[in-house]
Amino acid sequence: MTARLIDGKAFAAALRARIATLAAEFSATAGRKAGLAVVLVGEDPASQVYVRSKAKATAEAGMAGFEHRLPAETSQADLLALIAALNADPAVDGILVQLPLPAHLDEHTVIATIDPDKDVDGFHVSNAGRLAVGLPGFVPCTPLGCLMLLRDQLGSLAGLNAVVIGRSNIVGKPMAQLLLGENCTVTIAHSRTRNLADVVRGADVVVAAVGRPELVKAEWIKPGAIVIDVGINRVPGDAPGKTRLVGDVDFAGVSAVAGAITPVPGGVGPMTIAVLLRNALVAAYRHIGDPLPPEAI
Ligand code: NDP
């Protein structure tokens, strides 16, 4: 069997086009653009790349981007004061603080300071709790992007066995909550899971969010399963001094067994930014008291 390729890049491009149309309608209604503030503390190279691409995507969607780059030695008090100012700013609909933060800053306190109604990353405990109890709120971008791809592939996910490998607050746990919400039978695996291969073998849907290059092997996969690879790992390339990106799934092996699979790059990655724009737009419409119907995007 050769797996269908799940083209996250094309799906994300279509989603971003729909968002741009709705963002233009928002601007016409509200008399201003939907606004997304991004806060970056320090000079982490990967974070700088992410923030640049988020800023570019925000502008392309016809939204206003407010970028705040702070030095690595910024105090917790100064960062919290900036977030408080963004919470109060009527031009800002969504706030994203790029993680990880420098070690002297307390991530939990920083996230807890963001107004939950502007928490477009969905990391605030209020939004995590809303997801857990099935209330509407902001859902973290990467797992929501994965769910959109799965719904597009499968339609209904009801009754399927889903295994999520990874239990981070950013990907694994919200992914499992979303799949439970779709009526899957969900297993969350992690570094202490025994016989991971056997656990994964029972899955109709596998989501790998581990951060271990090509951990998931072909022999672990039930024939025909849908495999979503969240991992982004940089490994040595073919030529000396070169590197390449691989996922958490052994793509070449698994695509011979799975029914469908996301590539890395070009699978989940592009969905993350598209869903961020989606969340920012949802926040903007809510902010003006004219919520978007859920089927709009
Ligand atoms: P974390 O490091 O926060 O979590 C990794 C999880 O994997 C942990 O729960 C850990 O278990 C588990 N784990 C580690 N090793 C193993 C193992 N050998 N077997 C089973 N489970 C294991 O990572 P994130 O959730 O933040 O990210 C996961 C991956 O997804 C990374 O590669 C990251 O770069 C990528 N990512 C991609 C995004 C995108 O847009 N495509 C966005 C966000 C992340 P334990 O809890 O026991 O330690």
XYZ file of C-alpha atoms and ligand atoms in Angstrom:
345
model
C 0.000 0.000 0.000
C 1.193 3.524 -0.682
C -0.251 6.170 1.574
C -2.107 9.224 0.305
C -0.101 12.352 0.955
C -1.972 14.808 3.171
C -1.000 18.147 1.679
C -1.055 20.503 4.665
C 0.533 23.247 2.612
C -2.315 23.318 0.091
C -4.970 22.955 2.835
C -3.387 25.806 4.798
C -3.196 28.015 1.686
C -6.932 27.527 1.066
C -7.675 28.247 4.726
C -5.582 31.408 4.627
C -7.433 32.581 1.504
C -10.782 32.149 3.312
C -9.393 33.998 6.326
C -8.205 36.876 4.129
C -11.724 37.271 2.698
C -13.252 37.284 6.185
C -10.546 39.645 7.464
C -11.442 42.128 4.706
C -15.102 41.875 5.736
C -14.046 42.463 9.341
C -12.114 45.599 8.377
C -15.148 46.940 6.504
C -17.458 46.236 9.470
C -15.180 47.329 12.298
C -13.467 50.258 10.560
C -10.085 48.777 11.514
C -8.047 45.690 10.779
C -8.103 42.675 13.065
C -4.974 43.011 15.207
C -2.510 40.330 16.348
C 0.289 41.214 18.775
C 3.338 38.945 18.898
C 5.821 39.234 21.750
C 9.321 37.800 21.407
C 11.764 37.901 24.310
C 15.413 37.208 23.506
C 17.235 36.088 20.371
C 16.428 32.368 20.052
C 17.052 31.765 16.311
C 14.131 29.347 15.779
C 11.746 31.722 17.585
C 12.934 34.593 15.401
C 12.119 32.571 12.275
C 8.647 31.685 13.638
C 7.898 35.295 14.574
C 8.994 36.551 11.152
C 6.776 34.074 9.345
C 3.834 34.865 11.636
C 4.271 38.599 10.910
C 4.391 37.941 7.155
C 1.295 35.714 7.257
C -0.594 38.284 9.381
C 0.071 41.039 6.842
C -0.831 38.760 3.905
C -4.178 37.978 5.561
C -4.956 41.707 5.739
C -4.582 41.878 9.509
C -2.558 44.347 11.581
C 0.528 42.852 13.200
C 2.028 44.422 16.321
C 5.472 43.023 16.948
C 7.211 43.510 20.300
C 10.818 42.340 20.444
C 12.269 42.552 23.926
C 15.854 41.884 25.045
C 16.660 38.525 26.660
C 17.252 40.216 30.037
C 13.722 41.726 30.169
C 12.324 41.444 33.696
C 9.156 39.531 34.476
C 7.548 42.780 35.707
C 8.271 44.557 32.409
C 6.923 41.648 30.354
C 3.748 41.452 32.449
C 3.304 45.227 32.090
C 3.513 44.916 28.296
C 0.920 42.122 28.306
C -1.371 44.212 30.516
C -1.061 47.086 28.034
C -1.880 44.749 25.111
C -4.857 43.345 27.055
C -6.196 46.892 27.368
C -5.422 47.975 23.788
C -8.642 48.053 21.711
C -6.667 47.614 18.461
C -5.251 44.285 19.671
C -7.583 41.297 19.309
C -5.063 38.514 19.836
C -1.852 38.199 21.840
C 0.820 35.570 21.318
C 3.916 35.290 23.483
C 6.497 33.243 21.602
C 7.746 30.271 23.639
C 10.149 29.198 25.013
C 10.869 32.200 27.225
C 14.312 32.818 28.743
C 14.781 30.718 31.894
C 14.362 33.597 34.394
C 10.782 34.244 33.218
C 7.898 32.162 34.584
C 5.978 30.855 31.580
C 2.848 29.970 33.581
C 2.543 33.446 35.117
C 3.164 35.104 31.763
C 0.475 33.044 30.012
C -1.932 33.527 32.934
C -1.600 37.299 32.472
C -2.924 37.211 28.892
C -6.631 38.052 28.677
C -8.222 34.636 27.877
C -10.345 36.357 25.215
C -7.124 37.428 23.445
C -5.272 34.144 24.070
C -5.106 33.037 20.433
C -2.546 30.332 21.270
C -5.097 28.704 23.600
C -2.511 28.148 26.346
C -4.290 30.020 29.181
C -5.672 27.636 31.825
C -9.108 29.075 31.205
C -8.968 27.997 27.545
C -7.355 24.647 28.415
C -10.197 24.082 30.908
C -12.819 25.091 28.363
C -11.428 22.535 25.933
C -11.425 19.881 28.669
C -15.083 20.437 29.579
C -16.260 20.955 26.002
C -16.960 24.695 26.122
C -16.005 27.016 23.261
C -12.663 28.771 23.727
C -9.339 29.083 21.971
C -7.716 25.773 21.049
C -3.928 25.548 20.527
C -3.092 26.066 16.860
C -1.092 22.923 16.062
C -3.570 20.327 17.365
C -6.517 22.212 15.870
C -4.678 22.208 12.547
C -4.151 18.441 12.870
C -7.849 17.953 13.572
C -8.812 19.972 10.497
C -6.619 17.702 8.344
C -8.113 14.589 9.960
C -11.685 15.778 9.438
C -10.846 16.544 5.834
C -9.495 13.018 5.361
C -12.068 11.063 7.313
C -15.218 13.119 7.724
C -16.426 11.535 10.967
C -13.804 10.234 13.393
C -16.400 8.665 15.699
C -15.435 5.299 17.144
C -11.895 5.283 15.779
C -8.945 4.299 17.961
C -6.574 7.261 18.175
C -3.099 7.191 19.699
C -1.396 10.490 20.473
C 2.319 10.116 21.179
C 3.368 13.038 23.378
C 1.598 14.734 26.280
C 2.769 18.352 26.129
C 0.337 21.130 26.966
C 0.983 22.622 23.536
C 0.296 19.601 21.347
C -0.304 16.184 22.935
C -2.883 16.950 25.633
C -5.077 19.322 23.588
C -4.836 16.924 20.620
C -6.153 14.114 22.807
C -8.993 16.334 24.086
C -9.964 17.260 20.534
C -9.995 13.616 19.430
C -12.092 12.699 22.456
C -14.462 15.477 21.432
C -14.725 13.752 18.041
C -15.751 10.527 19.817
C -12.497 8.683 19.218
C -11.220 6.162 21.758
C -8.050 7.971 22.756
C -4.765 6.708 24.168
C -2.030 9.151 25.159
C 1.466 7.666 25.008
C 4.622 9.266 26.414
C 8.192 8.484 27.382
C 7.113 6.059 30.136
C 4.688 4.116 27.942
C 5.493 0.404 27.831
C 5.456 -1.392 24.483
C 4.816 1.766 22.489
C 4.884 -0.190 19.225
C 2.015 -2.425 20.438
C 0.012 0.585 21.604
C 0.407 2.325 18.249
C -0.453 -0.856 16.339
C -4.048 -0.623 17.588
C -4.553 2.877 16.193
C -6.693 3.946 13.253
C -5.306 7.454 13.774
C -1.769 8.160 14.982
C -0.591 11.636 15.952
C 3.136 11.796 16.680
C 4.246 14.843 18.688
C 7.419 13.621 20.296
C 10.469 15.497 19.036
C 12.423 12.285 18.258
C 13.515 11.973 14.615
C 11.760 9.132 12.766
C 10.818 7.311 15.983
C 7.602 5.800 14.598
C 8.362 2.814 12.386
C 6.413 1.033 9.658
C 6.001 -2.120 11.812
C 4.108 -0.053 14.420
C 1.417 1.022 11.976
C -1.868 -0.737 11.342
C -2.327 -1.010 7.551
C -4.482 1.864 6.331
C -4.066 4.026 9.465
C -3.980 7.821 9.143
C -0.662 9.205 10.406
C -0.198 12.832 11.408
C 3.422 13.792 12.004
C 3.792 16.904 14.152
C 7.535 16.540 14.764
C 10.069 18.969 13.366
C 13.601 17.666 13.817
C 16.753 18.934 12.167
C 19.174 16.118 11.369
C 22.452 15.898 9.422
C 21.838 16.011 5.656
C 23.398 14.032 2.835
C 26.211 16.497 2.127
C 28.787 17.449 4.786
C 27.684 20.463 6.833
C 24.115 20.274 5.470
C 21.004 19.545 7.512
C 17.454 18.521 6.640
C 14.114 18.420 8.426
C 12.456 15.155 9.371
C 9.391 14.365 11.436
C 8.809 11.953 14.301
C 7.690 9.324 11.774
C 9.898 7.269 9.462
C 8.161 8.692 6.411
C 9.604 6.344 3.790
C 8.755 3.183 5.743
C 5.403 4.268 7.192
C 4.045 5.596 3.893
C 4.235 2.038 2.537
C 1.768 0.865 5.230
C -0.421 3.827 6.236
C -3.577 4.910 4.437
C -2.601 8.578 4.544
C 0.299 10.540 6.009
C 1.460 14.130 6.453
C 4.930 14.938 5.118
C 7.555 16.977 6.980
C 7.916 19.689 5.869
C 4.623 20.621 4.206
C 2.196 18.799 6.505
C 1.267 20.082 9.964
C 3.718 23.013 10.003
C 1.807 25.264 7.556
C -1.452 24.499 9.400
C -0.128 25.965 12.655
C 0.216 29.485 11.257
C -3.045 29.279 9.316
C -4.914 28.313 12.502
C -3.219 31.135 14.400
C -4.697 33.570 11.862
C -8.039 31.816 12.204
C -7.959 32.173 15.992
C -6.965 35.840 15.690
C -9.903 36.493 13.367
C -12.309 34.662 15.674
C -10.978 36.797 18.556
C -11.470 39.969 16.518
C -15.090 39.192 15.648
C -15.829 38.280 19.265
C -14.149 41.502 20.358
C -16.646 43.586 18.378
C -19.544 41.494 19.683
C -20.330 39.918 16.302
C -19.077 36.316 16.650
C -18.273 34.396 13.477
C -20.482 31.358 13.024
C -18.372 28.220 13.719
C -18.838 26.975 10.144
C -17.342 30.193 8.703
C -13.792 28.817 9.017
P 7.667 18.251 24.199
O 9.129 18.003 24.281
O 7.045 19.271 25.073
O 6.896 16.872 24.433
C 7.350 15.689 23.864
C 6.500 14.546 24.347
O 6.990 13.356 23.761
C 6.540 14.351 25.857
O 5.239 14.104 26.335
C 7.439 13.116 26.025
O 7.063 12.293 27.122
C 7.170 12.363 24.755
N 8.298 11.509 24.415
C 9.605 11.836 24.358
N 10.347 10.770 23.993
C 9.484 9.751 23.815
C 9.636 8.401 23.438
N 10.827 7.873 23.153
N 8.532 7.632 23.355
C 7.313 8.145 23.620
N 7.110 9.423 23.973
C 8.181 10.215 24.083
O 7.397 18.571 22.662
P 6.172 19.332 21.927
O 4.894 18.651 22.225
O 6.281 20.796 22.149
O 6.594 19.089 20.405
C 6.689 17.772 19.871
C 7.276 17.859 18.479
O 6.403 18.619 17.675
C 8.622 18.552 18.381
O 9.370 17.946 17.347
C 8.272 19.964 17.985
O 9.326 20.603 17.273
C 7.106 19.720 17.097
N 6.168 20.838 16.998
C 5.736 21.147 15.748
C 4.839 22.158 15.571
C 4.367 22.444 14.193
O 3.869 23.506 13.926
N 4.466 21.472 13.271
C 4.348 22.973 16.684
C 4.779 22.486 17.991
C 5.683 21.469 18.111
P 7.170 12.768 28.662
O 6.023 13.699 28.873
O 7.059 11.511 29.411
O 8.509 13.448 28.783
